[in-house]
Coordinates of C-alpha atoms and ligand atoms in Angstrom, one line a residue:
X164 CA 5.2 -49.8 -68.2
X165 CA 7.6 -47.2 -69.8
X166 CA 9.4 -44.3 -68.5
X167 CA 12.0 -41.8 -69.8
X168 CA 14.1 -41.3 -66.6
X169 CA 15.7 -38.1 -65.4
X170 CA 19.2 -39.5 -66.1
X171 CA 18.5 -39.7 -70.0
X172 CA 17.7 -43.4 -70.3
X173 CA 14.9 -44.7 -72.3
X174 CA 13.9 -47.8 -70.2
X175 CA 11.5 -50.5 -71.2
X176 CA 10.3 -52.2 -67.8
X177 CA 8.4 -54.8 -69.5
X178 CA 9.4 -56.5 -72.9
X179 CA 7.8 -59.4 -74.3
X180 CA 10.3 -61.8 -73.2
X181 CA 9.9 -60.2 -69.6
X182 CA 13.6 -58.8 -69.7
X183 CA 14.3 -55.3 -69.0
X184 CA 16.9 -53.3 -70.9
X185 CA 17.7 -49.7 -71.4
X186 CA 19.1 -47.4 -74.1
X187 CA 20.9 -44.5 -73.6
X188 CA 19.0 -41.6 -75.4
X189 CA 22.7 -40.1 -76.5
X190 CA 22.9 -43.3 -78.5
X191 CA 19.6 -43.4 -80.2
X192 CA 19.8 -42.4 -83.7
X193 CA 16.3 -42.1 -84.7
X194 CA 12.7 -43.2 -84.2
X195 CA 10.2 -43.8 -86.5
X196 CA 6.5 -44.6 -86.5
X197 CA 5.5 -47.7 -88.4
X198 CA 2.8 -47.4 -91.3
X199 CA 0.9 -50.5 -90.3
X200 CA -1.9 -49.7 -92.6
X201 CA 0.3 -50.2 -95.6
X202 CA 2.0 -53.2 -93.8
X203 CA 5.6 -51.6 -94.8
X204 CA 8.0 -49.1 -94.1
X205 CA 9.5 -46.8 -96.8
X206 CA 12.8 -48.8 -96.6
X207 CA 11.2 -52.2 -96.6
X208 CA 12.6 -53.1 -92.9
X209 CA 9.0 -53.7 -91.6
X210 CA 9.1 -57.2 -92.9
X211 CA 12.0 -58.0 -90.9
X212 CA 10.2 -57.5 -87.6
X213 CA 10.3 -60.8 -85.7
X214 CA 7.1 -60.0 -84.1
X215 CA 3.8 -58.7 -85.8
X216 CA 1.1 -56.3 -84.2
X217 CA -1.6 -58.1 -82.6
X218 CA -5.1 -57.0 -82.0
X219 CA -4.3 -55.6 -78.5
X220 CA -1.2 -53.8 -79.7
X221 CA -1.9 -52.6 -83.3
X222 CA 0.3 -49.6 -83.2
X223 CA 4.1 -49.7 -83.3
X224 CA 7.3 -47.5 -83.6
X225 CA 11.1 -48.4 -84.1
X226 CA 14.0 -47.1 -82.3
X227 CA 17.5 -47.2 -84.0
X228 CA 20.2 -47.2 -81.6
X229 CA 23.9 -47.9 -81.1
X230 CA 24.9 -51.5 -80.4
X231 CA 28.4 -52.2 -79.3
X232 CA 29.9 -55.5 -81.1
X233 CA 33.4 -57.0 -81.0
X234 CA 36.8 -55.1 -81.1
X235 CA 35.2 -51.6 -80.6
X236 CA 32.9 -52.0 -83.4
X237 CA 29.5 -50.3 -83.1
X238 CA 26.5 -51.3 -85.3
X239 CA 22.9 -49.8 -85.7
X240 CA 20.2 -51.8 -84.2
X241 CA 16.5 -51.4 -84.3
X242 CA 13.8 -52.4 -81.6
X243 CA 10.1 -52.1 -82.4
X244 CA 7.7 -51.1 -79.5
X245 CA 4.1 -52.0 -79.8
X246 CA 1.2 -49.9 -78.5
X247 CA -2.4 -50.3 -77.8
X248 CA -3.5 -46.9 -78.7
X249 CA -2.6 -44.5 -81.5
X250 CA -2.3 -41.7 -79.3
X251 CA 0.1 -43.4 -76.9
X252 CA 2.3 -44.4 -80.0
X253 CA 2.4 -40.6 -81.2
X254 CA 3.4 -39.4 -77.9
X255 CA 6.2 -41.8 -77.3
X256 CA 7.5 -41.0 -81.0
X257 CA 7.2 -37.1 -80.1
X258 CA 8.8 -37.4 -76.8
X259 CA 11.9 -39.5 -78.0
X260 CA 12.1 -36.8 -81.0
X261 CA 12.1 -33.9 -78.4
X262 CA 14.9 -35.7 -76.2
X263 CA 16.9 -36.2 -79.4
X264 CA 16.4 -32.5 -80.4
X265 CA 18.0 -31.5 -77.1
X266 CA 21.2 -33.3 -78.1
X267 CA 22.8 -30.1 -79.4
X268 CA 26.2 -31.6 -80.0
X269 CA 24.9 -33.9 -82.7
X270 CA 25.7 -32.6 -86.5
X271 CA 22.7 -31.8 -88.8
X272 CA 24.5 -30.6 -91.8
X273 CA 27.9 -31.9 -93.1
X274 CA 30.4 -31.4 -95.7
X275 CA 31.7 -34.6 -97.1
X276 CA 34.9 -35.1 -99.1
X277 CA 35.5 -38.5 -100.6
X278 CA 38.8 -39.6 -102.0
X279 CA 38.0 -42.3 -104.8
X280 CA 41.7 -43.3 -105.2
X281 CA 42.7 -44.1 -101.3
X282 CA 43.4 -47.4 -100.2
X283 CA 42.0 -50.2 -102.1
X284 CA 39.8 -47.5 -104.1
X285 CA 36.6 -48.2 -102.4
X286 CA 35.8 -44.8 -100.9
X287 CA 33.0 -44.0 -103.2
X288 CA 31.2 -47.3 -102.8
X289 CA 32.0 -47.5 -98.8
X290 CA 30.3 -44.1 -98.6
X291 CA 27.4 -44.9 -100.9
X292 CA 26.4 -48.4 -99.2
X293 CA 27.5 -47.8 -95.6
X294 CA 27.3 -44.6 -94.6
X295 CA 24.9 -42.3 -96.6
X296 CA 21.9 -44.6 -95.5
X297 CA 22.9 -44.0 -91.9
X298 CA 23.1 -40.3 -92.3
X299 CA 19.7 -40.3 -93.9
X300 CA 18.2 -42.3 -91.1
X301 CA 19.5 -39.8 -88.6
X302 CA 18.2 -37.0 -90.7
X303 CA 21.7 -35.5 -91.4
X304 CA 22.0 -33.6 -94.6
X305 CA 25.2 -33.7 -96.6
X306 CA 27.0 -31.7 -99.3
X307 CA 29.2 -34.5 -101.0
X308 CA 32.4 -33.8 -103.2
X309 CA 34.2 -36.3 -104.7
X310 CA 37.8 -35.2 -105.1
X311 CA 39.4 -34.9 -108.6
X312 CA 42.9 -34.5 -107.4
X313 CA 45.3 -34.6 -104.7
X314 CA 44.8 -31.3 -102.5
X315 CA 41.2 -30.7 -103.9
X316 CA 39.8 -31.0 -100.6
X317 CA 42.5 -28.8 -98.8
X318 CA 42.2 -26.0 -101.3
X319 CA 38.3 -26.1 -101.4
X320 CA 38.3 -26.0 -97.4
X321 CA 40.7 -22.8 -97.7
X322 CA 38.2 -21.0 -99.9
X323 CA 34.9 -22.2 -99.6
X324 CA 32.5 -19.2 -98.9
X325 CA 30.2 -20.6 -96.1
X326 CA 31.7 -23.0 -93.8
X327 CA 29.6 -21.7 -90.9
X328 CA 26.6 -23.5 -92.4
X329 CA 28.2 -27.0 -91.6
X330 CA 28.5 -28.6 -88.4
X331 CA 31.4 -30.7 -89.3
X332 CA 33.8 -32.0 -92.2
X333 CA 34.0 -35.6 -93.0
X334 CA 36.6 -37.3 -95.2
X335 CA 36.4 -40.5 -96.6
X336 CA 39.9 -41.9 -97.4
X337 CA 43.0 -42.6 -95.3
X338 CA 45.7 -40.6 -93.2
X339 CA 46.4 -38.7 -96.2
X340 CA 42.9 -37.4 -96.9
X341 CA 42.6 -36.5 -93.2
X342 CA 45.7 -34.7 -93.4
X343 CA 44.3 -32.8 -96.2
X344 CA 41.4 -31.6 -94.3
X345 CA 43.4 -30.7 -91.1
X346 CA 45.6 -28.5 -93.5
X347 CA 42.6 -27.0 -95.1
X348 CA 40.8 -26.2 -91.8
X349 CA 43.7 -25.1 -89.9
X350 CA 44.9 -22.6 -92.5
X351 CA 41.5 -21.5 -93.0
X352 CA 41.0 -20.6 -89.2
X353 CA 44.4 -19.0 -89.0
X354 CA 43.8 -16.7 -92.1
X355 CA 40.1 -15.8 -90.6
X356 CA 41.8 -14.9 -87.5
X357 CA 44.9 -13.1 -88.7
X358 CA 47.6 -15.6 -87.5
X359 CA 50.6 -16.1 -89.4
X360 CA 51.4 -19.7 -89.8
X361 CA 55.1 -19.0 -90.7
X362 CA 56.1 -18.2 -87.3
X363 CA 57.2 -21.3 -85.2
X364 CA 56.4 -19.6 -82.0
X365 CA 52.9 -18.2 -82.9
X366 CA 50.1 -19.6 -80.7
X367 CA 47.5 -21.1 -83.2
X368 CA 43.7 -20.5 -83.1
X369 CA 41.8 -24.0 -82.5
X370 CA 39.4 -25.0 -85.3
X371 CA 35.6 -24.8 -84.2
X372 CA 34.5 -27.5 -86.9
X373 CA 34.7 -31.2 -86.0
X374 CA 36.2 -33.7 -88.4
X375 CA 35.0 -37.0 -89.1
X376 CA 36.9 -39.8 -90.9
X377 CA 35.4 -42.5 -92.5
X378 CA 38.5 -45.1 -93.0
X379 CA 39.1 -46.2 -96.8
X380 CA 42.8 -45.7 -96.7
X381 CA 46.0 -47.9 -96.4
X382 CA 47.0 -47.5 -92.8
X383 CA 44.0 -45.4 -91.2
X384 CA 45.9 -45.0 -88.0
X385 CA 44.1 -41.7 -86.9
X386 CA 40.7 -43.7 -87.1
X387 CA 42.4 -46.8 -85.5
X388 CA 43.9 -44.5 -82.6
X389 CA 40.7 -42.6 -81.7
X390 CA 37.9 -45.1 -82.4
X391 CA 39.7 -48.2 -81.7
X392 CA 39.1 -49.8 -85.2
X393 CA 39.2 -49.0 -88.7
X394 CA 35.4 -49.7 -89.6
X395 CA 33.3 -47.4 -91.7
X396 CA 30.0 -48.1 -90.0
X397 CA 31.5 -47.6 -86.5
X398 CA 32.7 -44.1 -87.7
X399 CA 29.6 -43.0 -89.2
X400 CA 27.9 -43.7 -85.9
X401 CA 30.4 -41.7 -83.8
X402 CA 29.6 -38.9 -86.1
X403 CA 25.8 -39.3 -85.9
X404 CA 25.8 -39.3 -82.2
X405 CA 28.0 -36.0 -81.9
X406 CA 31.2 -37.4 -80.2
X407 CA 33.9 -35.1 -79.6
X408 CA 37.8 -35.9 -79.2
X409 CA 40.3 -33.0 -79.2
X410 CA 43.7 -33.7 -80.8
X411 CA 47.1 -32.3 -80.6
X412 CA 48.8 -31.0 -84.0
X413 CA 52.7 -30.5 -84.6
X414 CA 53.6 -27.6 -86.7
X415 CA 56.6 -28.1 -88.8
X416 CA 59.0 -25.3 -89.8
X417 CA 62.1 -25.0 -91.8
X418 CA 64.1 -21.9 -91.6
X419 CA 61.2 -20.1 -90.2
X420 CA 58.9 -20.8 -92.9
X421 CA 55.9 -23.1 -92.3
X422 CA 56.0 -26.6 -94.1
X423 CA 53.3 -28.9 -93.0
X424 CA 51.3 -30.0 -90.1
X425 CA 51.4 -33.6 -88.6
X426 CA 48.8 -35.1 -86.2
X427 CA 50.2 -39.0 -86.2
X428 CA 53.9 -39.6 -87.1
X429 CA 56.7 -37.5 -88.0
X430 CA 59.6 -39.9 -89.0
X431 CA 63.2 -39.6 -90.3
X432 CA 65.4 -42.6 -91.3
X433 CA 63.6 -45.8 -91.6
X434 CA 59.8 -44.5 -91.9
X435 CA 61.1 -41.6 -94.3
X436 CA 62.8 -44.1 -96.6
X437 CA 59.8 -46.5 -96.4
X438 CA 57.6 -44.0 -97.6
X439 CA 59.9 -42.8 -100.0
X440 CA 60.2 -46.0 -101.7
X441 CA 56.5 -46.9 -101.3
X442 CA 55.2 -43.6 -103.2
X443 CA 56.8 -45.2 -106.3
X444 CA 54.8 -48.2 -105.7
X445 CA 51.2 -46.8 -105.0
X446 CA 49.8 -49.3 -107.7
X447 CA 50.5 -52.0 -105.2
X448 CA 47.9 -50.6 -102.9
X449 CA 48.4 -51.1 -99.1
X450 CA 50.9 -54.0 -99.6
X451 CA 53.3 -51.4 -100.8
X452 CA 54.4 -50.6 -97.5
X453 CA 55.3 -54.1 -96.5
X454 CA 57.4 -54.3 -99.6
X455 CA 59.3 -51.0 -99.2
X456 CA 59.2 -51.9 -95.3
X457 CA 61.3 -55.1 -96.3
X458 CA 63.5 -53.4 -98.8
X459 CA 64.5 -50.4 -96.3
X460 CA 65.1 -52.9 -93.5
X461 CA 67.4 -54.8 -95.7
X462 CA 69.3 -51.2 -96.7
X463 CA 69.9 -50.6 -93.1
X464 CA 71.0 -46.8 -93.6
X465 CA 71.9 -44.6 -90.5
X466 CA 71.8 -40.9 -90.6
X467 CA 73.9 -38.6 -88.6
X468 CA 72.6 -35.3 -87.2
X469 CA 71.6 -33.4 -84.0
X470 CA 68.3 -33.7 -82.1
X471 CA 67.5 -30.9 -79.9
X472 CA 64.3 -31.1 -77.7
X473 CA 62.3 -29.3 -74.9
X474 CA 61.2 -32.2 -72.5
X475 CA 57.8 -32.0 -71.2
X476 CA 58.7 -32.2 -67.6
X477 CA 55.2 -30.9 -66.0
X478 CA 52.9 -33.5 -67.7
X479 CA 51.5 -36.4 -65.6
X480 CA 52.7 -39.1 -67.7
X481 CA 55.8 -40.5 -69.5
X482 CA 56.3 -42.7 -72.8
X483 CA 57.0 -45.6 -70.7
X484 CA 53.6 -45.8 -68.8
X485 CA 51.8 -48.9 -68.9
X486 CA 48.4 -47.7 -69.6
X487 CA 47.4 -46.2 -73.1
X488 CA 45.2 -43.1 -74.0
X489 CA 41.4 -44.2 -73.8
X490 CA 38.1 -42.6 -73.8
X491 CA 37.7 -40.2 -70.8
X492 CA 41.5 -40.0 -70.4
X493 CA 42.4 -37.7 -67.6
X494 CA 45.1 -36.2 -69.6
X495 CA 43.0 -35.5 -72.3
X496 CA 40.4 -33.9 -70.0
X497 CA 42.9 -31.4 -68.7
X498 CA 42.9 -28.0 -70.5
X499 CA 46.0 -26.9 -72.3
X500 CA 48.2 -24.3 -70.5
X501 CA 51.4 -22.9 -71.5
X502 CA 53.8 -24.4 -69.1
X503 CA 55.1 -21.8 -66.4
X504 CA 58.6 -22.7 -66.6
X505 CA 59.3 -24.4 -69.9
X506 CA 62.3 -26.6 -69.3
X507 CA 65.8 -26.0 -71.0
X508 CA 66.9 -27.7 -74.3
X509 CA 68.6 -31.1 -74.5
X510 CA 70.8 -31.9 -77.2
X511 CA 71.8 -35.3 -78.6
X512 CA 74.1 -35.9 -81.5
X513 CA 74.4 -39.4 -83.0
X514 CA 73.9 -41.7 -85.9
X515 CA 70.4 -42.8 -85.9
X516 CA 68.6 -45.5 -87.9
X517 CA 65.1 -43.9 -87.1
X518 CA 64.0 -40.7 -85.3
X519 CA 60.3 -40.8 -84.9
X520 CA 58.0 -38.2 -83.3
X521 CA 54.8 -39.8 -82.4
X522 CA 51.7 -37.4 -81.3
X523 CA 49.4 -40.2 -80.6
X524 CA 50.0 -44.1 -80.3
X525 CA 50.0 -44.3 -84.2
X526 CA 48.3 -47.8 -83.7
X527 CA 47.3 -49.6 -86.9
X528 CA 46.5 -53.0 -88.0
X529 CA 50.1 -53.6 -88.6
X530 CA 50.9 -52.6 -84.9
X531 CA 48.1 -52.7 -82.8
X532 CA 49.6 -50.9 -79.7
X533 CA 51.4 -48.5 -82.1
X534 CA 55.0 -46.7 -82.3
X535 CA 54.4 -45.0 -78.9
X536 CA 51.7 -47.1 -77.0
X537 CA 51.4 -44.8 -74.1
X538 CA 51.3 -41.4 -76.2
X539 CA 48.2 -39.4 -75.6
X540 CA 45.8 -37.8 -78.1
X541 CA 45.5 -34.4 -76.7
X542 CA 48.1 -33.7 -73.9
X543 CA 50.2 -31.1 -75.9
X544 CA 53.0 -33.3 -76.3
X545 CA 54.7 -35.6 -78.8
X546 CA 57.0 -38.8 -77.8
X547 CA 60.3 -38.5 -79.5
X548 CA 61.8 -42.0 -80.2
X549 CA 65.4 -42.2 -81.1
X550 CA 66.7 -45.4 -82.5
X551 CA 70.6 -45.3 -82.8
X552 CA 72.7 -47.2 -85.2
X553 CA 72.6 -50.8 -84.2
X554 CA 73.0 -54.3 -86.1
X555 CA 70.2 -55.6 -88.5
X556 CA 69.4 -58.2 -85.9
X557 CA 68.7 -55.8 -83.0
X558 CA 66.7 -53.3 -85.2
X559 CA 64.7 -56.3 -86.2
X560 CA 64.0 -57.1 -82.4
X561 CA 62.9 -53.6 -82.0
X562 CA 60.6 -53.8 -85.0
X563 CA 59.0 -57.1 -84.1
X564 CA 58.3 -55.8 -80.5
X565 CA 56.0 -53.4 -82.1
X566 CA 53.9 -56.3 -82.9
X567 CA 53.9 -57.9 -79.4
X568 CA 53.2 -57.0 -75.9
X569 CA 57.1 -56.5 -75.1
X570 CA 58.4 -53.2 -74.7
X571 CA 60.1 -51.7 -77.6
X572 CA 61.8 -49.0 -75.8
X573 CA 63.4 -51.5 -73.5
X574 CA 66.7 -51.7 -75.8
X575 CA 70.0 -49.9 -75.2
X576 CA 70.0 -48.5 -78.6
X577 CA 66.4 -46.8 -78.1
X578 CA 65.5 -43.7 -76.2
X579 CA 62.3 -42.1 -75.8
X580 CA 61.4 -38.5 -74.5
X581 CA 58.0 -36.9 -74.1
X582 CA 58.5 -33.3 -75.6
X583 CA 56.8 -30.0 -76.7
X584 CA 59.2 -28.9 -79.2
X585 CA 62.0 -30.2 -81.1
X586 CA 64.8 -29.5 -83.9
X587 CA 66.7 -31.7 -86.1
X588 CA 69.7 -30.6 -88.0
X589 CA 71.4 -33.4 -90.3
X590 CA 75.0 -33.5 -89.7
X591 CA 76.0 -32.0 -93.3
X592 CA 74.0 -29.2 -92.6
X593 CA 75.6 -27.7 -89.8
X594 CA 77.9 -25.6 -91.7
X595 CA 76.3 -25.3 -95.1
X596 CA 73.1 -24.5 -96.6
X597 CA 70.9 -27.9 -96.9
X598 CA 69.7 -27.0 -100.4
X599 CA 73.3 -26.7 -101.8
X600 CA 74.0 -29.9 -100.3
X601 CA 71.0 -31.6 -101.3
X602 CA 71.9 -30.4 -105.0
X603 CA 75.3 -32.1 -104.5
X604 CA 73.9 -35.0 -102.6
X605 CA 75.3 -37.6 -104.8
X606 CA 78.9 -36.3 -104.7
X607 CA 78.6 -36.3 -100.9
X608 CA 77.0 -39.7 -100.6
X609 CA 80.3 -40.8 -102.6
X610 CA 82.5 -38.9 -100.6
X611 CA 81.1 -40.5 -97.4
X612 CA 81.5 -43.9 -98.9
X613 CA 85.2 -43.2 -99.8
X614 CA 86.1 -41.8 -96.5
X615 CA 84.4 -44.8 -94.7
X616 CA 84.6 -47.7 -97.1
X617 CA 84.3 -50.3 -94.0
X618 CA 81.1 -49.0 -92.7
X619 CA 78.9 -49.3 -96.0
X620 CA 77.2 -46.7 -97.8
X621 CA 74.8 -44.5 -96.0
X622 CA 73.8 -41.4 -97.7
X623 CA 73.8 -37.9 -95.9
X624 CA 70.0 -37.1 -95.9
X625 CA 66.9 -39.3 -95.3
X626 CA 63.3 -37.6 -95.7
X627 CA 60.8 -36.7 -93.0
X628 CA 57.7 -38.9 -93.5
X629 CA 54.9 -36.5 -92.1
X630 CA 51.8 -38.4 -91.7
X631 CA 52.4 -40.3 -94.9
X632 CA 53.8 -37.4 -97.1
X633 CA 57.5 -36.8 -97.9
X634 CA 58.8 -33.4 -96.6
X635 CA 61.1 -31.2 -98.8
X636 CA 63.7 -30.4 -96.1
X637 CA 65.6 -32.6 -93.4
X638 CA 66.3 -29.8 -91.1
X639 CA 63.1 -28.9 -89.3
X640 CA 61.7 -27.5 -86.1
X641 CA 58.4 -28.9 -84.5
X642 CA 56.0 -27.6 -81.9
X643 CA 53.0 -29.1 -80.6
X644 CA 49.8 -27.2 -80.5
X645 CA 47.5 -28.6 -77.7
X646 CA 44.1 -29.8 -78.9
X647 CA 44.2 -27.6 -82.1
X648 CA 41.5 -29.8 -83.6
X649 CA 38.5 -32.0 -82.5
X650 CA 37.3 -35.2 -84.1
X651 CA 33.9 -37.1 -84.1
X652 CA 35.3 -39.6 -82.1
X653 CA 35.5 -40.4 -78.2
X654 CA 38.8 -42.3 -77.9
X655 CA 39.0 -45.9 -77.3
X656 CA 36.4 -47.3 -75.2
X657 CA 37.2 -50.3 -72.7
X658 CA 36.3 -52.8 -72.0
X659 CA 33.8 -53.4 -74.9
X660 CA 30.5 -54.5 -73.7
X661 CA 28.4 -56.9 -75.6
X662 CA 24.7 -56.3 -76.0
X663 CA 22.3 -58.8 -77.6
X664 CA 19.0 -57.6 -76.9
X665 CA 15.6 -58.8 -78.1
X666 CA 14.6 -56.8 -81.2
X667 CA 10.9 -56.5 -80.3
X668 CA 9.2 -55.2 -77.1
X669 CA 5.6 -54.3 -76.0
X670 CA 4.5 -51.4 -74.1
Ligands
LIG798 C1 58.7 -58.0 -88.6 C2 57.7 -57.4 -88.5 C3 57.7 -55.9 -88.2 C4 56.5 -55.1 -88.2 C5 56.7 -53.5 -87.6 C6 55.7 -52.8 -87.8 C7 55.8 -51.5 -87.2 C8 54.7 -50.7 -87.9 C9 54.5 -49.5 -87.2 C10 53.8 -48.7 -88.0 C11 53.5 -47.3 -87.6 C12 52.5 -46.5 -88.7 C13 52.6 -45.1 -88.3 C14 51.6 -44.5 -89.2 C15 52.0 -43.6 -90.0 C16 51.0 -42.9 -91.0 O1 50.9 -41.5 -90.5 C17 51.5 -42.8 -92.2 C18 50.3 -42.5 -93.0 O2 49.2 -43.4 -93.3 N1 51.8 -44.3 -92.7 C19 52.8 -44.6 -93.2 O3 53.7 -43.9 -93.2 C20 53.1 -45.9 -93.4 C21 54.3 -46.5 -92.6 C22 54.2 -47.9 -92.9 C23 55.3 -48.6 -92.2 C24 55.4 -50.2 -92.5 C25 56.7 -50.6 -91.9 C26 56.6 -52.1 -92.0 C27 58.0 -52.6 -91.8 C28 58.1 -54.2 -92.1 C29 59.6 -54.5 -91.7 C30 59.9 -56.0 -92.3 C31 61.2 -56.3 -91.9 C32 61.0 -57.8 -92.1 C33 62.6 -58.4 -92.0 C34 62.4 -59.9 -92.3
LIG799 N1 41.0 -37.5 -106.5 C1 42.4 -37.6 -106.4 N2 43.2 -38.2 -107.1 C2 44.4 -38.4 -106.7 N3 44.9 -38.4 -105.5 C3 44.1 -37.7 -104.5 C4 42.7 -37.8 -104.8 N4 42.0 -37.2 -103.9 C5 43.0 -37.2 -102.7 N5 44.0 -37.6 -103.1 C6 45.4 -37.8 -102.5 O1 45.6 -39.3 -102.1 C7 46.5 -39.6 -101.1 C8 46.1 -40.8 -100.5 O2 44.9 -40.7 -100.0 P1 44.3 -41.5 -98.9 O3 45.1 -41.1 -97.6 O4 42.9 -41.4 -98.9 O5 44.9 -43.1 -98.8 P2 46.0 -44.0 -98.7 O6 47.3 -43.2 -98.9 O7 45.9 -45.1 -99.3 O8 46.0 -44.2 -97.2 P3 47.1 -43.8 -95.8 O9 46.9 -42.4 -95.8 O10 46.0 -44.4 -94.8 O11 48.0 -44.6 -96.1 C9 46.2 -38.1 -100.1 O12 47.2 -37.7 -99.8 C10 45.3 -37.2 -101.2 O13 45.9 -36.0 -101.1
LIG800 CA1 50.0 -36.0 -77.8

């Protein structure tokens, strides 16, 4: 009654309830023969079976596979099949194992870093209780490192001797932890290939190891934007089935010196000030962002400077598109190529409440559509959002639109450009060295207040928020490196399909 069809689907033609359902082999995690003599399986799941073997069907095996649940969640489900003969049962188990062995994109050996202090400090517990058992069931072996200090994972990746033995690197933590892994892997790859990171124009070599994120942070925006939900089990299953999602990475330089990489948000003004304030309140956990967000909103500082950028005129999409980046996105499936005739530079001078570059949507639980809802994960561009000085009321309207269907860019003081490269120079840097001015920052702040008493006190500099970390310079140059890294993800799937299938079948 069974066949494994050519297209790779494991089909049940006859189930106990006479319903037929199929499971894609690519979504089977494992197959296990049941030991009926002892009446139990190693992990005790045997007792949970809703059907018991009968005299006619005394042999059984269990297939664990991916079931789609609500809101992009994936769950691991078991289905048990009963056989009349031992040899038939063996044949099935063997055949499925052979089919699984042919899936070469699946990882077998992973390097795992756990940040025990990220988010609500649940990293270790999340990994041990929810993820490790799934990896074990899928026969994935792991080397696990619980980090002891910030940058432990980054520095370990830069120096660890045999990286080639692994099929991927997994981090358990938030966006900051993911950023550490990106820095470790990208730097290591450039070092191994003799590429100088300090040159802003240098073409970087793409990393071959894929990165998995088990979300355990405060924002988890990378996970949210590549999987659709910040759920540890869902992310573990995407790793097990060997998904692959390329992603753009921005390099940030100051005075021809490399500073940092960014994958999600580079934000000056509002998001820089929120982060700088929230870092002093880490003890508050994820709530620190709401507290500092509210405080920064009330402060209402604006910053003067010059933004220059190279528009991505040759791309198929724009930041005002209505369709977001989803699994199988056409822009992501295009290969990256250096544009033939790169457009000229545009220069905009002004007073800004916020300058944000979103290389991906930056969707997160606070803003389910994100800072730039139509940004693409792997198109070689970033969306540069300029929010000019406006009233508090208008800025609040703009912020609130991030949480609803309304277009946050459809406001007179907001403009958005899809770019490949941009620079920012704060006004007071234009003639002097930024370092000198930073040292005399307070004097300068006071000077501005004296010169313009009517407009309130706005400091000369904000800070750049680079994926949740403060950069030490305000004057920066940014370039997008198309598809520099790959994640164990497939982009956000839609529409979600619900499957509620019988857990027991007969053959
Ligand atoms: C009135 C509601 C307005 C809600 C507006 C929500 C917009 C939220 C947009 C979030 C964008 C997150 C981008 C992700 C950046 C990550 O690389 C980084 C590392 O994890 N996270 C942050 O920097 C963490 C940044 C966290 C920023 C939180 C900002 C919260 C603003 C709250 C403003 C309240 C004003 C209320 C006035 C009555
Ligand atoms: N053992 C450790 N002790 C202290 N800090 C650590 C340790 N391991 C990693 N870190 C640092 O903790 C910072 C925050 O971690 P993480 O990103 O996991 O959580 P988060 O900041 O709460 O979440 P998010 O980045 O999503 O907002 C990271 O920048 C990382 O460098
Ligand atoms: Ca992009």
